[in-house]
Amino acid sequence: MKNFAFNNKKVLVRVDFNVPVDKQFQITDDTRIQAVLPTLNHILDQGGALILLSHFGRPDEKFKPDGSVDVERFTQRHLLSHLSKVLNRPVQFCDELTGEKPAKMAAALKPGEVLLLENTRFHPGEKKGNEDLAREWAALADIYINDAFGAAHRAHASTTTVAKFFGPEAKGFGYLMDEEVKNGKKVLEHPDRPLTAIIGGAKVSDKILLLDRLIGLADNIIVGGGMAYTFVKAQGGAIGKSLVEDDRLDLAKELLKKAKDKGVNFLLPEDSVIADQFANEAQRQTTDSKSIPDGWMGLDIGPKACEAFTKAILSSKTILWNGPMGVFEMPNFANGTKTIAEAVAKATSNGAFSLVGGGDSVAALNQLGLEDQISFVSTGGGAMLELLEGKELPGVTAILS
Ligand code: AMP
C-alpha cells in the first residue's frame, strides 16, 4: 500500500463484503467492512478512485425455483447505504458486471469517488476463474489491490485471475491481507514458545491437515468440541451417542501416536458436560469423557478439562485458537468455550500473542465481547485454516507472481 501513488488512479479493490444480514437485509455484523476501511480510506485520501469488487453470499448455490439467480436476495445494493455511511461519501452502484455499463461508469469516476459493482458471483465465470471476465474487470482500472483475505483461498476471477493483467508494479495487497498473512506466518514460522494450539469444532475430518501440521510445530495441542470424541473413542473410551467419525478412528490413533513420538503435549478433555438430547433444555450431567453412558452425548468440556486447558493456555507465549469447545450456541453448553476465550484473553494481557481464526470461535469471542482482548482476530475462516495448514493461497500467490 505504501509503495503506490494512488493520486488520480482508478484502483480496482477486491474486498470481502460477505457480511451477515437479517431478513430486512440490515447488516448484523460489519466486521469485514470495518476491516478493509484502512485500505479504502488510504486510497481515497491519496486521491484515488475506487472500483470495488466483492461477493455476497452464495447466489450460485441458491437459485430461484425457475433456476435464475435470486438477485433480490443477493444483490450488493443491500450494502450501499451502510457503505456510504462508513466511507462518508456517496457510493455509486453498477448492476452489471461486464459490458459497456461498468466500463463507462468506471471511466467517469473522479478522484475520491467510489463505484461498487454487483455481486461477482452473479457471473458464472467468477468461480471458474474465467480469463475473459477477469480481463474486462482489469481494464476498468490502473491498479489492482487485493484486500479480500476471506476469499484468498479461492482461485476465482476477481481474487486471482484478474491479477494476471496487472504488472508487478500495479498490483498489491491491502492492509488487511498483509496483516492476516503476516500474523498467520508469525504463528507458523517464528512463534515465541510455548506455542499452544486450541482446536475445536464439529469434525476431525475438517481439521486433519491442520492437526497434522501442528503436531510438528506446537508444544501443546488442545482438542475440544465434538471432534474430541473421535479421539476419546480411538483410545478405547465409551462416548455414548456423542458426535463421532468412525471412519477416522485409525487416523485419530495415528495422530495421537505422532504427537507422542514428537513429544507434543496432546490434551483431550478429561471430563464432559453430557446431555440426553441435542437441546439446550436437555438433562445434563458431568462425567469422565471416557465413560459417557449410552444414550448420552458430550456437548461441552467439563470443569476439569476447563482447568487443565486454562493452565496450558496461561503458560503459553503464542496461542492459536480455531473452533469452539462445545455447542456454544446453546447457553447451557457454552461454558467451556467461554472459559477458553477468557483464558486466551488473560494470557494475551499477560503478554502472549494470540491469533483466533475460524468463523465459530470468532463468533464466540464476539458474543462474549472479548474480541478486543485478542492480539489478532482473523476475518477469514477457511482462508486462515488453509494458510495455517501450509497451503498456498491462490489470491496471495497471484499478487506475488
Ligand atoms: P466447525 O464449523 O467445525 O468449527 O464446528 C463448529 C460447530 O461445532 C458449532 O456449531 C458447534 O455447535 C459444534 N460443536 C461443538 N462441540 C460440539 C459437540 N460436542 N457436539 C456437537 N457439536 C458440537
Tab-separated table of C-alpha atoms and ligand atoms in Angstrom:
chain	number	residue	atom	x	y	z
A	1	MET	CA	0.000	0.000	0.000
A	2	LYS	CA	2.758	2.410	0.939
A	3	ASN	CA	4.570	1.991	-2.391
A	4	PHE	CA	1.726	3.120	-4.619
A	5	ALA	CA	0.941	6.640	-5.748
A	6	PHE	CA	-2.841	6.386	-5.898
A	7	ASN	CA	-3.375	10.008	-6.870
A	8	ASN	CA	-5.585	10.245	-9.982
A	9	LYS	CA	-5.563	6.495	-10.371
A	10	LYS	CA	-8.505	4.142	-10.727
A	11	VAL	CA	-8.000	1.363	-8.239
A	12	LEU	CA	-9.776	-1.972	-8.505
A	13	VAL	CA	-10.035	-3.373	-4.985
A	14	ARG	CA	-11.240	-6.902	-4.269
A	15	VAL	CA	-12.837	-6.729	-0.851
A	16	ASP	CA	-14.737	-9.258	1.208
A	17	PHE	CA	-18.112	-7.691	1.927
A	18	ASN	CA	-19.667	-11.066	2.591
A	19	VAL	CA	-21.313	-9.855	5.798
A	20	PRO	CA	-24.277	-11.393	7.617
A	21	VAL	CA	-27.645	-9.645	7.122
A	22	ASP	CA	-31.057	-10.091	8.740
A	23	LYS	CA	-34.364	-10.686	6.939
A	24	GLN	CA	-34.661	-6.962	6.141
A	25	PHE	CA	-31.122	-7.063	4.688
A	26	GLN	CA	-29.742	-4.962	7.514
A	27	ILE	CA	-26.102	-5.791	8.237
A	28	THR	CA	-25.880	-7.580	11.601
A	29	ASP	CA	-22.076	-7.615	11.847
A	30	ASP	CA	-19.926	-5.302	9.742
A	31	THR	CA	-16.528	-6.565	10.959
A	32	ARG	CA	-15.451	-7.433	7.432
A	33	ILE	CA	-16.342	-3.984	6.133
A	34	GLN	CA	-14.590	-2.253	9.024
A	35	ALA	CA	-11.532	-4.401	8.403
A	36	VAL	CA	-10.938	-3.020	4.891
A	37	LEU	CA	-11.625	0.631	5.697
A	38	PRO	CA	-7.945	1.485	6.324
A	39	THR	CA	-7.137	0.349	2.782
A	40	LEU	CA	-10.104	2.095	1.181
A	41	ASN	CA	-9.595	5.334	3.118
A	42	HIS	CA	-5.898	5.421	2.313
A	43	ILE	CA	-6.595	5.175	-1.430
A	44	LEU	CA	-9.341	7.796	-1.257
A	45	ASP	CA	-7.262	10.162	0.881
A	46	GLN	CA	-4.489	9.970	-1.678
A	47	GLY	CA	-6.862	10.995	-4.455
A	48	GLY	CA	-7.564	7.613	-5.987
A	49	ALA	CA	-10.972	6.436	-7.188
A	50	LEU	CA	-12.288	3.067	-6.013
A	51	ILE	CA	-13.884	0.326	-8.057
A	52	LEU	CA	-14.975	-2.326	-5.570
A	53	LEU	CA	-15.488	-5.994	-6.341
A	54	SER	CA	-16.916	-8.431	-3.797
A	55	HIS	CA	-19.085	-11.486	-3.493
A	56	PHE	CA	-22.026	-11.570	-1.130
A	57	GLY	CA	-23.488	-14.903	-0.036
A	58	ARG	CA	-23.760	-17.901	-2.319
A	59	PRO	CA	-26.180	-16.914	-5.081
A	60	ASP	CA	-24.758	-19.620	-7.322
A	61	GLU	CA	-25.983	-22.294	-4.902
A	62	LYS	CA	-29.389	-20.861	-4.044
A	63	PHE	CA	-31.263	-20.269	-7.271
A	64	LYS	CA	-34.901	-19.258	-7.554
A	65	PRO	CA	-37.349	-22.069	-8.400
A	66	ASP	CA	-37.016	-21.206	-12.118
A	67	GLY	CA	-33.245	-21.660	-11.901
A	68	SER	CA	-32.339	-17.969	-12.122
A	69	VAL	CA	-30.107	-16.059	-9.727
A	70	ASP	CA	-32.019	-14.622	-6.777
A	71	VAL	CA	-30.982	-11.021	-7.425
A	72	GLU	CA	-33.263	-9.531	-4.806
A	73	ARG	CA	-31.697	-11.601	-2.058
A	74	PHE	CA	-28.067	-11.443	-3.091
A	75	THR	CA	-27.701	-8.006	-4.665
A	76	GLN	CA	-24.980	-5.830	-3.198
A	77	ARG	CA	-27.384	-2.912	-3.276
A	78	HIS	CA	-28.159	-4.056	0.274
A	79	LEU	CA	-24.726	-2.832	1.309
A	80	LEU	CA	-24.849	0.603	-0.292
A	81	SER	CA	-26.285	2.771	2.456
A	82	HIS	CA	-24.019	1.309	5.125
A	83	LEU	CA	-21.035	1.604	2.864
A	84	SER	CA	-21.644	5.221	2.043
A	85	LYS	CA	-22.084	5.930	5.741
A	86	VAL	CA	-18.756	4.373	6.752
A	87	LEU	CA	-16.899	5.856	3.763
A	88	ASN	CA	-18.518	9.190	4.378
A	89	ARG	CA	-19.443	9.801	0.741
A	90	PRO	CA	-21.906	8.574	-1.874
A	91	VAL	CA	-21.248	5.146	-3.368
A	92	GLN	CA	-22.273	4.540	-6.970
A	93	PHE	CA	-23.606	1.144	-7.934
A	94	CYS	CA	-23.396	-0.754	-11.194
A	95	ASP	CA	-25.827	-3.652	-11.517
A	96	GLU	CA	-23.941	-5.142	-14.447
A	97	LEU	CA	-20.619	-6.905	-14.162
A	98	THR	CA	-19.479	-6.729	-17.789
A	99	GLY	CA	-20.005	-4.699	-20.936
A	100	GLU	CA	-20.433	-1.014	-21.561
A	101	LYS	CA	-22.173	0.000	-18.362
A	102	PRO	CA	-19.390	-0.744	-15.840
A	103	ALA	CA	-16.778	0.459	-18.360
A	104	LYS	CA	-18.500	3.837	-18.707
A	105	MET	CA	-19.150	4.240	-15.013
A	106	ALA	CA	-15.546	3.374	-14.158
A	107	ALA	CA	-14.170	5.715	-16.812
A	108	ALA	CA	-16.247	8.609	-15.442
A	109	LEU	CA	-15.000	8.218	-11.863
A	110	LYS	CA	-13.199	11.207	-10.379
A	111	PRO	CA	-10.626	11.175	-7.573
A	112	GLY	CA	-12.302	10.332	-4.271
A	113	GLU	CA	-15.305	8.659	-5.894
A	114	VAL	CA	-16.443	5.115	-5.248
A	115	LEU	CA	-18.127	2.581	-7.502
A	116	LEU	CA	-19.397	-0.785	-6.266
A	117	LEU	CA	-20.092	-3.472	-8.845
A	118	GLU	CA	-22.775	-6.116	-8.402
A	119	ASN	CA	-22.095	-9.431	-6.628
A	120	THR	CA	-19.215	-11.071	-8.505
A	121	ARG	CA	-20.842	-14.480	-8.064
A	122	PHE	CA	-23.766	-13.466	-10.256
A	123	HIS	CA	-21.394	-14.175	-13.140
A	124	PRO	CA	-20.778	-17.876	-13.825
A	125	GLY	CA	-17.196	-17.056	-14.831
A	126	GLU	CA	-16.241	-15.782	-11.351
A	127	LYS	CA	-15.849	-19.138	-9.649
A	128	LYS	CA	-14.321	-20.663	-12.771
A	129	GLY	CA	-11.559	-18.050	-12.729
A	130	ASN	CA	-12.606	-17.051	-16.251
A	131	GLU	CA	-9.930	-15.075	-18.116
A	132	ASP	CA	-12.229	-13.003	-20.330
A	133	LEU	CA	-14.182	-11.845	-17.322
A	134	ALA	CA	-11.000	-11.043	-15.391
A	135	ARG	CA	-9.604	-9.133	-18.374
A	136	GLU	CA	-12.732	-6.977	-18.521
A	137	TRP	CA	-12.500	-6.146	-14.826
A	138	ALA	CA	-8.798	-5.419	-15.113
A	139	ALA	CA	-9.476	-2.983	-17.971
A	140	LEU	CA	-11.524	-0.807	-15.601
A	141	ALA	CA	-8.514	0.249	-13.508
A	142	ASP	CA	-4.831	1.210	-13.335
A	143	ILE	CA	-4.007	-0.645	-10.121
A	144	TYR	CA	-5.323	-3.856	-8.528
A	145	ILE	CA	-5.351	-4.269	-4.766
A	146	ASN	CA	-6.480	-7.498	-3.163
A	147	ASP	CA	-7.735	-6.999	0.391
A	148	ALA	CA	-10.173	-9.916	0.465
A	149	PHE	CA	-8.390	-12.273	2.803
A	150	GLY	CA	-11.624	-14.188	3.412
A	151	ALA	CA	-11.626	-15.206	-0.268
A	152	ALA	CA	-7.856	-15.601	-0.734
A	153	HIS	CA	-8.106	-19.403	-0.788
A	154	ARG	CA	-10.305	-19.228	-3.887
A	155	ALA	CA	-8.855	-19.178	-7.403
A	156	HIS	CA	-11.694	-17.040	-8.709
A	157	ALA	CA	-11.671	-14.422	-11.471
A	158	SER	CA	-11.820	-11.448	-9.077
A	159	THR	CA	-9.420	-12.838	-6.478
A	160	THR	CA	-6.782	-14.474	-8.650
A	161	THR	CA	-7.100	-14.392	-12.450
A	162	VAL	CA	-7.538	-10.621	-12.587
A	163	ALA	CA	-4.060	-10.123	-11.093
A	164	LYS	CA	-2.518	-11.576	-14.256
A	165	PHE	CA	-3.494	-8.481	-16.167
A	166	PHE	CA	-1.510	-6.119	-13.961
A	167	GLY	CA	2.272	-5.830	-13.893
A	168	PRO	CA	4.136	-6.310	-10.588
A	169	GLU	CA	4.249	-2.527	-10.074
A	170	ALA	CA	0.468	-2.223	-10.480
A	171	LYS	CA	-0.822	-4.849	-8.041
A	172	GLY	CA	-0.509	-5.399	-4.332
A	173	PHE	CA	-2.030	-6.436	-1.017
A	174	GLY	CA	-4.294	-4.223	1.031
A	175	TYR	CA	-3.531	-3.605	4.710
A	176	LEU	CA	-5.873	-6.341	5.912
A	177	MET	CA	-4.443	-9.006	3.636
A	178	ASP	CA	-0.964	-8.007	4.693
A	179	GLU	CA	-1.807	-8.254	8.401
A	180	GLU	CA	-3.603	-11.588	8.060
A	181	VAL	CA	-0.746	-13.220	6.180
A	182	LYS	CA	1.888	-11.676	8.472
A	183	ASN	CA	0.140	-12.828	11.645
A	184	GLY	CA	-0.574	-16.321	10.308
A	185	LYS	CA	3.075	-16.687	9.368
A	186	LYS	CA	4.217	-15.330	12.701
A	187	VAL	CA	2.488	-18.239	14.454
A	188	LEU	CA	3.828	-20.766	11.984
A	189	GLU	CA	7.340	-19.579	11.372
A	190	HIS	CA	8.728	-17.894	14.448
A	191	PRO	CA	6.427	-18.301	17.432
A	192	ASP	CA	7.562	-17.481	20.940
A	193	ARG	CA	7.285	-20.724	22.880
A	194	PRO	CA	5.440	-22.477	24.328
A	195	LEU	CA	3.061	-22.475	21.357
A	196	THR	CA	-0.391	-23.810	22.197
A	197	ALA	CA	-2.970	-24.633	19.541
A	198	ILE	CA	-6.579	-24.993	20.610
A	199	ILE	CA	-8.607	-26.853	18.033
A	200	GLY	CA	-12.319	-27.472	18.364
A	201	GLY	CA	-15.491	-27.677	16.343
A	202	ALA	CA	-17.561	-30.467	14.981
A	203	LYS	CA	-15.419	-32.682	12.832
A	204	VAL	CA	-11.938	-34.160	12.877
A	205	SER	CA	-12.165	-34.579	9.115
A	206	ASP	CA	-12.236	-30.797	8.582
A	207	LYS	CA	-9.085	-30.274	10.629
A	208	ILE	CA	-6.877	-33.264	9.796
A	209	LEU	CA	-4.335	-31.290	7.817
A	210	LEU	CA	-4.189	-28.594	10.456
A	211	LEU	CA	-3.707	-31.084	13.296
A	212	ASP	CA	-1.100	-32.977	11.344
A	213	ARG	CA	0.883	-29.814	10.680
A	214	LEU	CA	0.530	-28.552	14.232
A	215	ILE	CA	1.946	-31.762	15.627
A	216	GLY	CA	5.244	-30.763	14.057
A	217	LEU	CA	5.001	-27.211	15.344
A	218	ALA	CA	3.120	-26.745	18.604
A	219	ASP	CA	4.216	-27.600	22.139
A	220	ASN	CA	0.648	-28.150	23.340
A	221	ILE	CA	-2.351	-29.176	21.274
A	222	ILE	CA	-5.710	-28.854	22.975
A	223	VAL	CA	-8.599	-30.622	21.279
A	224	GLY	CA	-12.173	-29.915	22.356
A	225	GLY	CA	-15.635	-29.774	20.811
A	226	GLY	CA	-17.375	-32.597	19.012
A	227	MET	CA	-14.168	-33.724	17.337
A	228	ALA	CA	-12.634	-34.703	20.693
A	229	TYR	CA	-14.914	-37.746	20.974
A	230	THR	CA	-13.405	-39.442	17.936
A	231	PHE	CA	-10.067	-39.261	19.775
A	232	VAL	CA	-11.601	-40.468	23.037
A	233	LYS	CA	-13.196	-43.439	21.255
A	234	ALA	CA	-9.917	-44.180	19.461
A	235	GLN	CA	-8.335	-44.546	22.917
A	236	GLY	CA	-10.981	-47.080	23.926
A	237	GLY	CA	-13.336	-44.696	25.748
A	238	ALA	CA	-17.120	-45.097	25.858
A	239	ILE	CA	-18.677	-41.986	24.309
A	240	GLY	CA	-22.412	-42.808	24.249
A	241	LYS	CA	-24.068	-41.064	21.338
A	242	SER	CA	-21.549	-38.212	21.144
A	243	LEU	CA	-20.514	-36.944	17.735
A	244	VAL	CA	-18.041	-39.400	16.222
A	245	GLU	CA	-16.453	-40.147	12.874
A	246	ASP	CA	-15.929	-43.886	12.936
A	247	ASP	CA	-14.054	-43.796	9.659
A	248	ARG	CA	-11.440	-41.552	11.289
A	249	LEU	CA	-10.643	-43.659	14.321
A	250	ASP	CA	-7.429	-45.035	12.809
A	251	LEU	CA	-6.388	-41.579	11.783
A	252	ALA	CA	-7.060	-40.293	15.302
A	253	LYS	CA	-4.856	-43.072	16.673
A	254	GLU	CA	-2.105	-42.165	14.212
A	255	LEU	CA	-2.263	-38.500	15.182
A	256	LEU	CA	-2.079	-39.385	18.872
A	257	LYS	CA	0.919	-41.624	18.249
A	258	LYS	CA	2.660	-38.991	16.164
A	259	ALA	CA	2.121	-36.422	18.907
A	260	LYS	CA	3.559	-38.810	21.489
A	261	ASP	CA	6.587	-39.621	19.314
A	262	LYS	CA	7.294	-35.934	18.833
A	263	GLY	CA	6.871	-35.111	22.494
A	264	VAL	CA	3.855	-32.870	21.874
A	265	ASN	CA	1.506	-32.484	24.813
A	266	PHE	CA	-1.855	-33.546	23.309
A	267	LEU	CA	-4.672	-32.565	25.648
A	268	LEU	CA	-8.149	-34.050	25.360
A	269	PRO	CA	-10.995	-33.081	27.706
A	270	GLU	CA	-10.775	-35.263	30.792
A	271	ASP	CA	-14.433	-34.657	31.568
A	272	SER	CA	-17.505	-33.519	29.646
A	273	VAL	CA	-20.880	-31.939	30.191
A	274	ILE	CA	-23.212	-34.517	28.723
A	275	ALA	CA	-26.842	-34.312	27.654
A	276	ASP	CA	-29.603	-36.809	26.909
A	277	GLN	CA	-30.572	-34.935	23.750
A	278	PHE	CA	-29.190	-32.261	21.444
A	279	ALA	CA	-31.073	-29.349	23.002
A	280	ASN	CA	-30.345	-26.519	25.407
A	281	GLU	CA	-33.055	-27.770	27.762
A	282	ALA	CA	-31.786	-31.358	27.763
A	283	GLN	CA	-30.959	-33.108	31.032
A	284	ARG	CA	-27.321	-32.505	31.916
A	285	GLN	CA	-24.580	-34.049	33.990
A	286	THR	CA	-20.803	-34.054	34.153
A	287	THR	CA	-18.831	-37.251	33.587
A	288	ASP	CA	-15.440	-38.589	32.660
A	289	SER	CA	-15.164	-38.211	28.860
A	290	LYS	CA	-14.179	-41.893	28.641
A	291	SER	CA	-17.307	-43.209	30.352
A	292	ILE	CA	-20.269	-41.453	28.795
A	293	PRO	CA	-23.376	-43.617	29.346
A	294	ASP	CA	-25.383	-44.997	26.419
A	295	GLY	CA	-27.993	-42.546	25.215
A	296	TRP	CA	-25.994	-39.500	26.369
A	297	MET	CA	-23.712	-37.205	24.377
A	298	GLY	CA	-20.898	-34.823	25.225
A	299	LEU	CA	-21.855	-31.281	24.306
A	300	ASP	CA	-19.233	-29.310	26.229
A	301	ILE	CA	-15.941	-29.797	28.019
A	302	GLY	CA	-16.248	-30.287	31.786
A	303	PRO	CA	-14.720	-28.371	34.740
A	304	LYS	CA	-11.554	-30.497	34.976
A	305	ALA	CA	-10.913	-30.007	31.259
A	306	CYS	CA	-11.508	-26.259	31.657
A	307	GLU	CA	-8.932	-26.166	34.424
A	308	ALA	CA	-6.300	-28.197	32.565
A	309	PHE	CA	-6.793	-26.270	29.308
A	310	THR	CA	-6.682	-22.926	31.109
A	311	LYS	CA	-3.424	-23.892	32.807
A	312	ALA	CA	-1.797	-24.773	29.474
A	313	ILE	CA	-3.088	-21.574	27.851
A	314	LEU	CA	-1.851	-19.342	30.669
A	315	SER	CA	1.643	-20.835	30.445
A	316	SER	CA	1.878	-20.130	26.680
A	317	LYS	CA	3.613	-17.358	24.782
A	318	THR	CA	1.809	-17.970	21.494
A	319	ILE	CA	-1.775	-19.198	21.189
A	320	LEU	CA	-3.723	-20.237	18.143
A	321	TRP	CA	-7.435	-20.945	18.501
A	322	ASN	CA	-9.736	-22.416	15.881
A	323	GLY	CA	-13.113	-23.902	16.741
A	324	PRO	CA	-15.419	-23.923	19.795
A	325	MET	CA	-15.080	-26.305	22.755
A	326	GLY	CA	-18.748	-27.248	22.754
A	327	VAL	CA	-22.144	-26.359	21.361
A	328	PHE	CA	-21.662	-22.755	22.433
A	329	GLU	CA	-24.775	-21.631	20.558
A	330	MET	CA	-26.765	-23.235	23.402
A	331	PRO	CA	-26.170	-21.297	26.643
A	332	ASN	CA	-26.119	-24.467	28.758
A	333	PHE	CA	-23.182	-25.808	26.749
A	334	ALA	CA	-21.259	-22.571	26.235
A	335	ASN	CA	-19.222	-22.592	29.416
A	336	GLY	CA	-16.189	-24.422	28.004
A	337	THR	CA	-15.865	-22.093	25.041
A	338	LYS	CA	-16.349	-19.088	27.326
A	339	THR	CA	-13.701	-20.310	29.766
A	340	ILE	CA	-11.209	-20.875	26.962
A	341	ALA	CA	-11.943	-17.467	25.420
A	342	GLU	CA	-11.356	-15.828	28.801
A	343	ALA	CA	-8.124	-17.760	29.298
A	344	VAL	CA	-6.847	-16.701	25.864
A	345	ALA	CA	-7.729	-13.073	26.660
A	346	LYS	CA	-5.960	-13.302	30.021
A	347	ALA	CA	-2.838	-14.882	28.520
A	348	THR	CA	-2.829	-12.079	25.949
A	349	SER	CA	-2.989	-9.429	28.645
A	350	ASN	CA	-0.033	-11.212	30.289
A	351	GLY	CA	1.977	-10.713	27.098
A	352	ALA	CA	1.228	-13.759	24.935
A	353	PHE	CA	0.472	-13.380	21.231
A	354	SER	CA	-2.935	-14.810	20.355
A	355	LEU	CA	-4.490	-15.466	16.983
A	356	VAL	CA	-8.099	-16.563	16.682
A	357	GLY	CA	-9.320	-17.741	13.305
A	358	GLY	CA	-12.357	-19.637	12.133
A	359	GLY	CA	-15.927	-18.396	11.946
A	360	ASP	CA	-17.276	-20.048	15.074
A	361	SER	CA	-14.510	-19.168	17.504
A	362	VAL	CA	-14.665	-15.581	16.271
A	363	ALA	CA	-18.455	-15.608	16.731
A	364	ALA	CA	-17.940	-16.915	20.285
A	365	LEU	CA	-15.443	-14.144	21.030
A	366	ASN	CA	-17.816	-11.502	19.708
A	367	GLN	CA	-20.666	-12.968	21.732
A	368	LEU	CA	-18.520	-12.609	24.851
A	369	GLY	CA	-17.281	-9.153	23.887
A	370	LEU	CA	-13.666	-10.349	24.116
A	371	GLU	CA	-12.575	-9.665	20.531
A	372	ASP	CA	-10.583	-6.582	21.559
A	373	GLN	CA	-8.567	-8.590	24.047
A	374	ILE	CA	-7.015	-10.865	21.425
A	375	SER	CA	-3.818	-9.962	19.554
A	376	PHE	CA	-5.281	-10.777	16.150
A	377	VAL	CA	-8.740	-11.949	15.130
A	378	SER	CA	-8.757	-13.258	11.588
A	379	THR	CA	-11.553	-12.262	9.207
A	380	GLY	CA	-11.070	-15.374	7.102
A	381	GLY	CA	-12.193	-18.737	8.462
A	382	GLY	CA	-11.412	-21.023	5.531
A	383	ALA	CA	-8.537	-18.889	4.263
A	384	MET	CA	-6.811	-18.787	7.672
A	385	LEU	CA	-7.298	-22.534	8.060
A	386	GLU	CA	-5.614	-23.130	4.696
A	387	LEU	CA	-2.801	-20.706	5.480
A	388	LEU	CA	-2.155	-22.484	8.783
A	389	GLU	CA	-2.280	-25.848	7.036
A	390	GLY	CA	0.618	-24.622	4.947
A	391	LYS	CA	-1.341	-24.457	1.694
A	392	GLU	CA	-0.621	-21.852	-0.910
A	393	LEU	CA	-3.414	-19.270	-1.132
A	394	PRO	CA	-4.125	-18.535	-4.809
A	395	GLY	CA	-5.118	-14.934	-4.029
A	396	VAL	CA	-1.759	-14.349	-2.372
A	397	THR	CA	0.324	-16.135	-4.999
A	398	ALA	CA	-1.377	-14.199	-7.818
A	399	ILE	CA	-0.110	-10.910	-6.405
A	400	LEU	CA	3.410	-12.191	-5.894
A	401	SER	CA	3.810	-13.765	-9.335
B	1	AMP	P1	-16.702	-26.152	12.991
B	1	AMP	O1	-17.523	-25.483	11.932
B	1	AMP	O2	-16.143	-27.463	12.582
B	1	AMP	O3	-15.700	-25.231	13.637
B	1	AMP	O4	-17.727	-26.569	14.115
B	1	AMP	C1	-18.479	-25.641	14.826
B	1	AMP	C2	-19.718	-26.312	15.330
B	1	AMP	O5	-19.374	-27.412	16.118
B	1	AMP	C3	-20.542	-25.398	16.179
B	1	AMP	O6	-21.758	-25.146	15.534
B	1	AMP	C4	-20.754	-26.186	17.463
B	1	AMP	O7	-22.060	-26.150	17.950
B	1	AMP	C5	-20.412	-27.600	17.048
B	1	AMP	N1	-19.963	-28.408	18.189
B	1	AMP	C6	-19.011	-28.094	19.069
B	1	AMP	N2	-18.912	-29.043	20.012
B	1	AMP	C7	-19.824	-29.980	19.730
B	1	AMP	C8	-20.206	-31.205	20.333
B	1	AMP	N3	-19.616	-31.638	21.450
B	1	AMP	N4	-21.204	-31.931	19.762
B	1	AMP	C9	-21.798	-31.469	18.650
B	1	AMP	N5	-21.478	-30.338	18.020
B	1	AMP	C10	-20.507	-29.592	18.551
